[in-house]
Tab-separated table of C-alpha atoms in Angstrom:
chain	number	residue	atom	x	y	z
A	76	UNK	CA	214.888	145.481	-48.012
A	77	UNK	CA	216.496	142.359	-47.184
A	78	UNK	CA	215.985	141.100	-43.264
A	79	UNK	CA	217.904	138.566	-41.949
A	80	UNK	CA	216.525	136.204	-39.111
A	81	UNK	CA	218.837	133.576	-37.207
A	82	UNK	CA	217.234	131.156	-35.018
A	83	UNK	CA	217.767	130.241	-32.084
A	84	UNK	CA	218.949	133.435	-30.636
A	85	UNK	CA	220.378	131.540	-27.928
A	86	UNK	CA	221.313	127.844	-26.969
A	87	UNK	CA	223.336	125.160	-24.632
A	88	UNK	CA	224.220	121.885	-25.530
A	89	UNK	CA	226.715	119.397	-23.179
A	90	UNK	CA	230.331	119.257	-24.481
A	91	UNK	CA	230.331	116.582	-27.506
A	92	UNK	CA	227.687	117.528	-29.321
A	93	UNK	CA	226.139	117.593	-32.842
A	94	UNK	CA	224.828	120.978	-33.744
A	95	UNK	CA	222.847	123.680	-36.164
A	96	UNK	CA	222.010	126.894	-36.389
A	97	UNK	CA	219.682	128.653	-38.333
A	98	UNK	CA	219.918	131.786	-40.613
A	99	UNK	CA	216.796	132.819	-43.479
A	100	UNK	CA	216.590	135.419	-45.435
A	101	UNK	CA	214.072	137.149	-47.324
A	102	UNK	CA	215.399	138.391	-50.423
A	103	UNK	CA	217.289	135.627	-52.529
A	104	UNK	CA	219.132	138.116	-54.990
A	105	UNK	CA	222.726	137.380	-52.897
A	106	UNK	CA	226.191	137.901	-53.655
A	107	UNK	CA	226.687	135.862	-51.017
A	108	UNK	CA	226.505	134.371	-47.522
A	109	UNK	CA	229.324	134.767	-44.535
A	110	UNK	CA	229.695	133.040	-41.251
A	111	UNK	CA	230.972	134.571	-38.379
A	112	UNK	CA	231.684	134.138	-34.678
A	113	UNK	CA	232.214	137.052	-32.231
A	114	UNK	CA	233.203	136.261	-28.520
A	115	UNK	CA	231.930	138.939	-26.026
A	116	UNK	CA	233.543	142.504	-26.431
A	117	UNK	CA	235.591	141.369	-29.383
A	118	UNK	CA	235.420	142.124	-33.261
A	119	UNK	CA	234.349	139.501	-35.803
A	120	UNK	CA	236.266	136.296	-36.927
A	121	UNK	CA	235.094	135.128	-40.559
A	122	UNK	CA	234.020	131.404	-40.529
A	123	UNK	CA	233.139	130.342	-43.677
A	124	UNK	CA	231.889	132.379	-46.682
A	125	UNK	CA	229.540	130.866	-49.534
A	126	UNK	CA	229.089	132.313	-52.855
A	127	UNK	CA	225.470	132.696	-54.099
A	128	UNK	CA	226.518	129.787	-56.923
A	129	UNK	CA	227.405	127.146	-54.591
A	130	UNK	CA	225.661	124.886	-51.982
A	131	UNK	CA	228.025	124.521	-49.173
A	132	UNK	CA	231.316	125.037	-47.577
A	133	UNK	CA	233.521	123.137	-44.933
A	134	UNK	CA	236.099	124.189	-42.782
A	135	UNK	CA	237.228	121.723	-40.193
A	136	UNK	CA	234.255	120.771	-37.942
A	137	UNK	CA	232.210	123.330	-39.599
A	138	UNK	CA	230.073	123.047	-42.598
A	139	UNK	CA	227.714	125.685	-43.998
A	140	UNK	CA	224.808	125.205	-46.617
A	141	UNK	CA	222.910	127.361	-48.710
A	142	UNK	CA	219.705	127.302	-50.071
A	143	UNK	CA	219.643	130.491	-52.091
A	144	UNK	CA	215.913	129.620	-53.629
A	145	UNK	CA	214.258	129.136	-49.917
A	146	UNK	CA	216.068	132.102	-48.187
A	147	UNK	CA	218.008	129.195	-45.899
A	148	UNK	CA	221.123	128.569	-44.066
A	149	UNK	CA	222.078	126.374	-42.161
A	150	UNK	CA	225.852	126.137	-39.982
A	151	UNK	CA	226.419	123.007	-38.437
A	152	UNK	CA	228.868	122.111	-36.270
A	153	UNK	CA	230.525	118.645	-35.060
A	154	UNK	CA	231.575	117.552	-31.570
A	155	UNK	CA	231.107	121.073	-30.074
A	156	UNK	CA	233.662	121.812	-27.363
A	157	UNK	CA	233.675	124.773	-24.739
A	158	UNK	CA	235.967	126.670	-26.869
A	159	UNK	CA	233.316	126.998	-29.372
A	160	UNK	CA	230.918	129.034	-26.727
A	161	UNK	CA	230.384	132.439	-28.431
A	162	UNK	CA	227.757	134.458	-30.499
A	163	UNK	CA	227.465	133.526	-34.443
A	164	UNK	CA	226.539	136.183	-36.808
A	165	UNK	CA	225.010	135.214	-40.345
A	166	UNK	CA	225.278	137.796	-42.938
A	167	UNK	CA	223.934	138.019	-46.688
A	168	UNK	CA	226.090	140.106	-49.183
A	169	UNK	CA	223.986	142.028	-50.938
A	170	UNK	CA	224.010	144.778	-53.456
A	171	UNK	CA	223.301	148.291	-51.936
A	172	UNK	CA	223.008	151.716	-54.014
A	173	UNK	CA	225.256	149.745	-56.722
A	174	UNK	CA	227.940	148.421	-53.895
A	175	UNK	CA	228.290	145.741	-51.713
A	176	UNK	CA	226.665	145.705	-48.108
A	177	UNK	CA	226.457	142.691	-45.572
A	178	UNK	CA	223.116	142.706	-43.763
A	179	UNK	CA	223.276	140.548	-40.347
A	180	UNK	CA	221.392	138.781	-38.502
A	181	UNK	CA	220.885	139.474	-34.719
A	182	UNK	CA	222.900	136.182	-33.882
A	183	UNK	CA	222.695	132.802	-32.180
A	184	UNK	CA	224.194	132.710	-28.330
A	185	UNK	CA	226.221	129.189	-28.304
A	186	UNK	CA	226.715	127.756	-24.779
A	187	UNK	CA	228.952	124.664	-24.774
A	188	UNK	CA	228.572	122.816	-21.085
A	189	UNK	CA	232.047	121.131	-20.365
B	87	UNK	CA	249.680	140.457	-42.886
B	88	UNK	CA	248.480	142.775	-40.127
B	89	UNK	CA	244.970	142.610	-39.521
B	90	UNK	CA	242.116	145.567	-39.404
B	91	UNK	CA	243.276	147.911	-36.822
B	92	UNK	CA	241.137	150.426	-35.274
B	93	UNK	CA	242.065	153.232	-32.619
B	94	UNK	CA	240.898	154.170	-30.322
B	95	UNK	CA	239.603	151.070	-28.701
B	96	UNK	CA	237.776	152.783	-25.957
B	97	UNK	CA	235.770	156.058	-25.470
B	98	UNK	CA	233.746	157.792	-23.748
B	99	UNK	CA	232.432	160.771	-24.836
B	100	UNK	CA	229.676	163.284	-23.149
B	101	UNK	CA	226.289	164.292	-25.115
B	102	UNK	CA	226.434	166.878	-27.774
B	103	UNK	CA	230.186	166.313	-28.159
B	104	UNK	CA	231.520	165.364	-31.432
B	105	UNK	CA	233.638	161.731	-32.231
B	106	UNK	CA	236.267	160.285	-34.883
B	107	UNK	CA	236.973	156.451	-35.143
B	108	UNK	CA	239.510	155.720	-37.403
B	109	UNK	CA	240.660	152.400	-39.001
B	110	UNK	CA	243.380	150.914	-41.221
B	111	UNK	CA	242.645	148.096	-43.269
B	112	UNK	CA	244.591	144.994	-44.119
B	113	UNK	CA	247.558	145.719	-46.042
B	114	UNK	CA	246.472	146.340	-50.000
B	115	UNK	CA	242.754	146.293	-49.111
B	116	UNK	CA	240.822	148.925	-51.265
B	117	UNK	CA	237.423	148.958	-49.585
B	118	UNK	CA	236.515	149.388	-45.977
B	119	UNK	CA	232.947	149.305	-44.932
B	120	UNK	CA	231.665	150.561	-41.046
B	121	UNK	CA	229.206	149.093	-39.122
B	122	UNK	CA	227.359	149.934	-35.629
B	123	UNK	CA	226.795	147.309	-33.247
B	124	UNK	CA	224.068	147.679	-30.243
B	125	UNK	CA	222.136	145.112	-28.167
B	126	UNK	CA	219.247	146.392	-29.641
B	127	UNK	CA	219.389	146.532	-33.397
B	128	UNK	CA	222.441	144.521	-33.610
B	129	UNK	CA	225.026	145.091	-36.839
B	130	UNK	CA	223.771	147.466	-38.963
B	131	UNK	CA	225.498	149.208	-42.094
B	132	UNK	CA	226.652	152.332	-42.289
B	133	UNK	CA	228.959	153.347	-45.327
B	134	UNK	CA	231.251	151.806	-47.600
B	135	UNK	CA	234.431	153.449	-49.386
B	136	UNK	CA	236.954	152.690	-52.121
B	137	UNK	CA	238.959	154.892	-53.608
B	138	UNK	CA	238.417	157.733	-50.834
B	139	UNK	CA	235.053	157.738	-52.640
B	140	UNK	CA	231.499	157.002	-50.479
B	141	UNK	CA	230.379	153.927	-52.640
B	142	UNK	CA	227.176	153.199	-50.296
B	143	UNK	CA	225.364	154.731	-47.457
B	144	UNK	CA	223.229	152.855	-44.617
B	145	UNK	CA	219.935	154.169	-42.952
B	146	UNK	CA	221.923	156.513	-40.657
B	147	UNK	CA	221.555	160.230	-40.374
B	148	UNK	CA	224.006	163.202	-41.642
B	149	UNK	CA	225.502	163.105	-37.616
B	150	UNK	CA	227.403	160.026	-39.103
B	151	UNK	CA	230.317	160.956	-41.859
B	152	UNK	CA	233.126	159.422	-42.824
B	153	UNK	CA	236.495	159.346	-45.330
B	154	UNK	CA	238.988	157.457	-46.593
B	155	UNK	CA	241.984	158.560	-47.503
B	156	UNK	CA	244.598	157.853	-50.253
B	157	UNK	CA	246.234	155.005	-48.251
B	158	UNK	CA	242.611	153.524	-47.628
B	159	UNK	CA	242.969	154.596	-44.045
B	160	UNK	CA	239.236	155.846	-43.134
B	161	UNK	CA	237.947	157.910	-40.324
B	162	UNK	CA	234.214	158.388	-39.235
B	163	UNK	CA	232.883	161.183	-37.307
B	164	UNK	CA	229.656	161.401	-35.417
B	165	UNK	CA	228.711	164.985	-34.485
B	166	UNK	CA	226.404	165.744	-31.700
B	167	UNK	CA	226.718	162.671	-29.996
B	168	UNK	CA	223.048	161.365	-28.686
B	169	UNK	CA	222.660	158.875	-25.854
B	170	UNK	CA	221.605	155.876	-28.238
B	171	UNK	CA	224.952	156.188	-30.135
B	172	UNK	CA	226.349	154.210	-27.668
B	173	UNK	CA	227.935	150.995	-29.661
B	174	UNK	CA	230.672	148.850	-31.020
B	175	UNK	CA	231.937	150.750	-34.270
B	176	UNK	CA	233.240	147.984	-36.041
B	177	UNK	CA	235.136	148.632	-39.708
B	178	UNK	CA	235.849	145.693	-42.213
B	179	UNK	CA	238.202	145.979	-44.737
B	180	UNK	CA	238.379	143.720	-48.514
B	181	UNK	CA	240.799	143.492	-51.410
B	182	UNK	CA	237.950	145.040	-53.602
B	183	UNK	CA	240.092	143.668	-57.131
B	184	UNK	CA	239.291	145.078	-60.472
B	185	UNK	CA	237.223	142.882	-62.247
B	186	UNK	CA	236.604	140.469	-59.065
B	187	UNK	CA	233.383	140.233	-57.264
B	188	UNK	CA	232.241	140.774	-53.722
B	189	UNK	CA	234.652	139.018	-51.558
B	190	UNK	CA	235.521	138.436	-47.744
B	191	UNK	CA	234.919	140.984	-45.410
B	192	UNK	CA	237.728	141.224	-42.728
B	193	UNK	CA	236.654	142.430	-39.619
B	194	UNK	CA	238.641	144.844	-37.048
B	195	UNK	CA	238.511	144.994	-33.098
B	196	UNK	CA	235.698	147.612	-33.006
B	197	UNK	CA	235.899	150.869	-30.769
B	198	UNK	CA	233.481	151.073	-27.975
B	199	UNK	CA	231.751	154.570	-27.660
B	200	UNK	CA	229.930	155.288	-24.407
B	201	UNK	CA	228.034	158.655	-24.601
B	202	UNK	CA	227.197	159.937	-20.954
């Protein structure tokens, strides 16, 4: 059974800053990895999605990585401003009863201090 | 294109009652998957469908149902509605192309059920 684990599950960092988040996973047969962000009370916005073939993926001030072989990701984000503040999901695509299922992690909190 | 849309937003429902969330996916989607959200255990899977056919089936008991219908509209149903059912019901929809693998899951609102 495949168990996600994102670490931290919560953190604040001052306007401006360099940062990464942490997602590992224990069962390298992936489809893929996805991204998200949720902001309180709201539904899920899709960030960036990497196939279990590549390494990485940018979009903008993001950039995720994949280490399929070590059960790692890693989403890192550039000059963090307060509009980034909100709760980022990682989830693995993998196959379930012969269709595809996302299993998520329990998230990482993201605080950014004007 | 519209996005996931799922009604009702809100509910509250008493315990032992009976619920149905429905959703419709993105324009020419084929596959819409449900999930439960709570503070707890966080986003779990519940069931997948394409082609008004269940496809897959999460660790949840027979109180949790579901369909889809020809349009790819779905509706779940939770009978006999416990205290801990309390969550975000949140349903994702995909293209699902012949041929194409797993792709992008796109994400609706959610409806929050409170059970009393």
């Amino acid at each position: 059974k495949q168990e996600v684990t994102q670490i931290p599950a919560a953190l604040s960092v001052p306007e401006g800053e360099n940062l990464v988040l942490n997602c590992s996973f224990t069962d390298s047969a992936i489809y893929n990895l996805q991204w998200f962000r949720q902001d309180p009370g709201k539904g899920l916005t899709s960030l960036l999605l990497i196939q279990s073939s590549q390494r990485e993926q940018t979009s903008g001030r993001l950039n995720a990585s994949l280490d399929k072989s070590s059960g790692r990701s890693t989403l890192y984000i550039a000059a963090s401003q307060p509009g980034d503040s909100a709760t980022y999901l990682c989830a693995v695509g993998g196959s379930g009863a012969g269709s595809y299922q996302l299993t998520f992690g329990k998230g990482t909190k993201l605080s950014v201090i004007p | 294109k519209a996005g996931v849309t799922q009604t009702p937003r809100y509910l509250i429902k008493t315990r032992g009652q009976q619920v149905t969330l429905s959703c419709s996916p993105i324009s020419g989607h084929r596959s819409v998957s449900w999930y439960q959200q709570t503070p707890g255990q966080g986003l779990q899977f519940l069931f997948e469908y394409f082609s008004e056919t269940q496809r897959n089936k999460g660790n949840f008991p027979g109180r949790f149902s579901g369909r889809q219908f020809s349009n790819s509209r779905s509706e779940m149903n939770v009978s006999t509605l416990e205290l801990g059912d309390s969550a975000l019901y949140l349903c994702a929809s995909s293209p699902a192309l012949a041929g194409a693998g797993p792709d992008t899951q796109y994400f609706g609102p959610g409806t929050r059920l409170t059970v009393l």
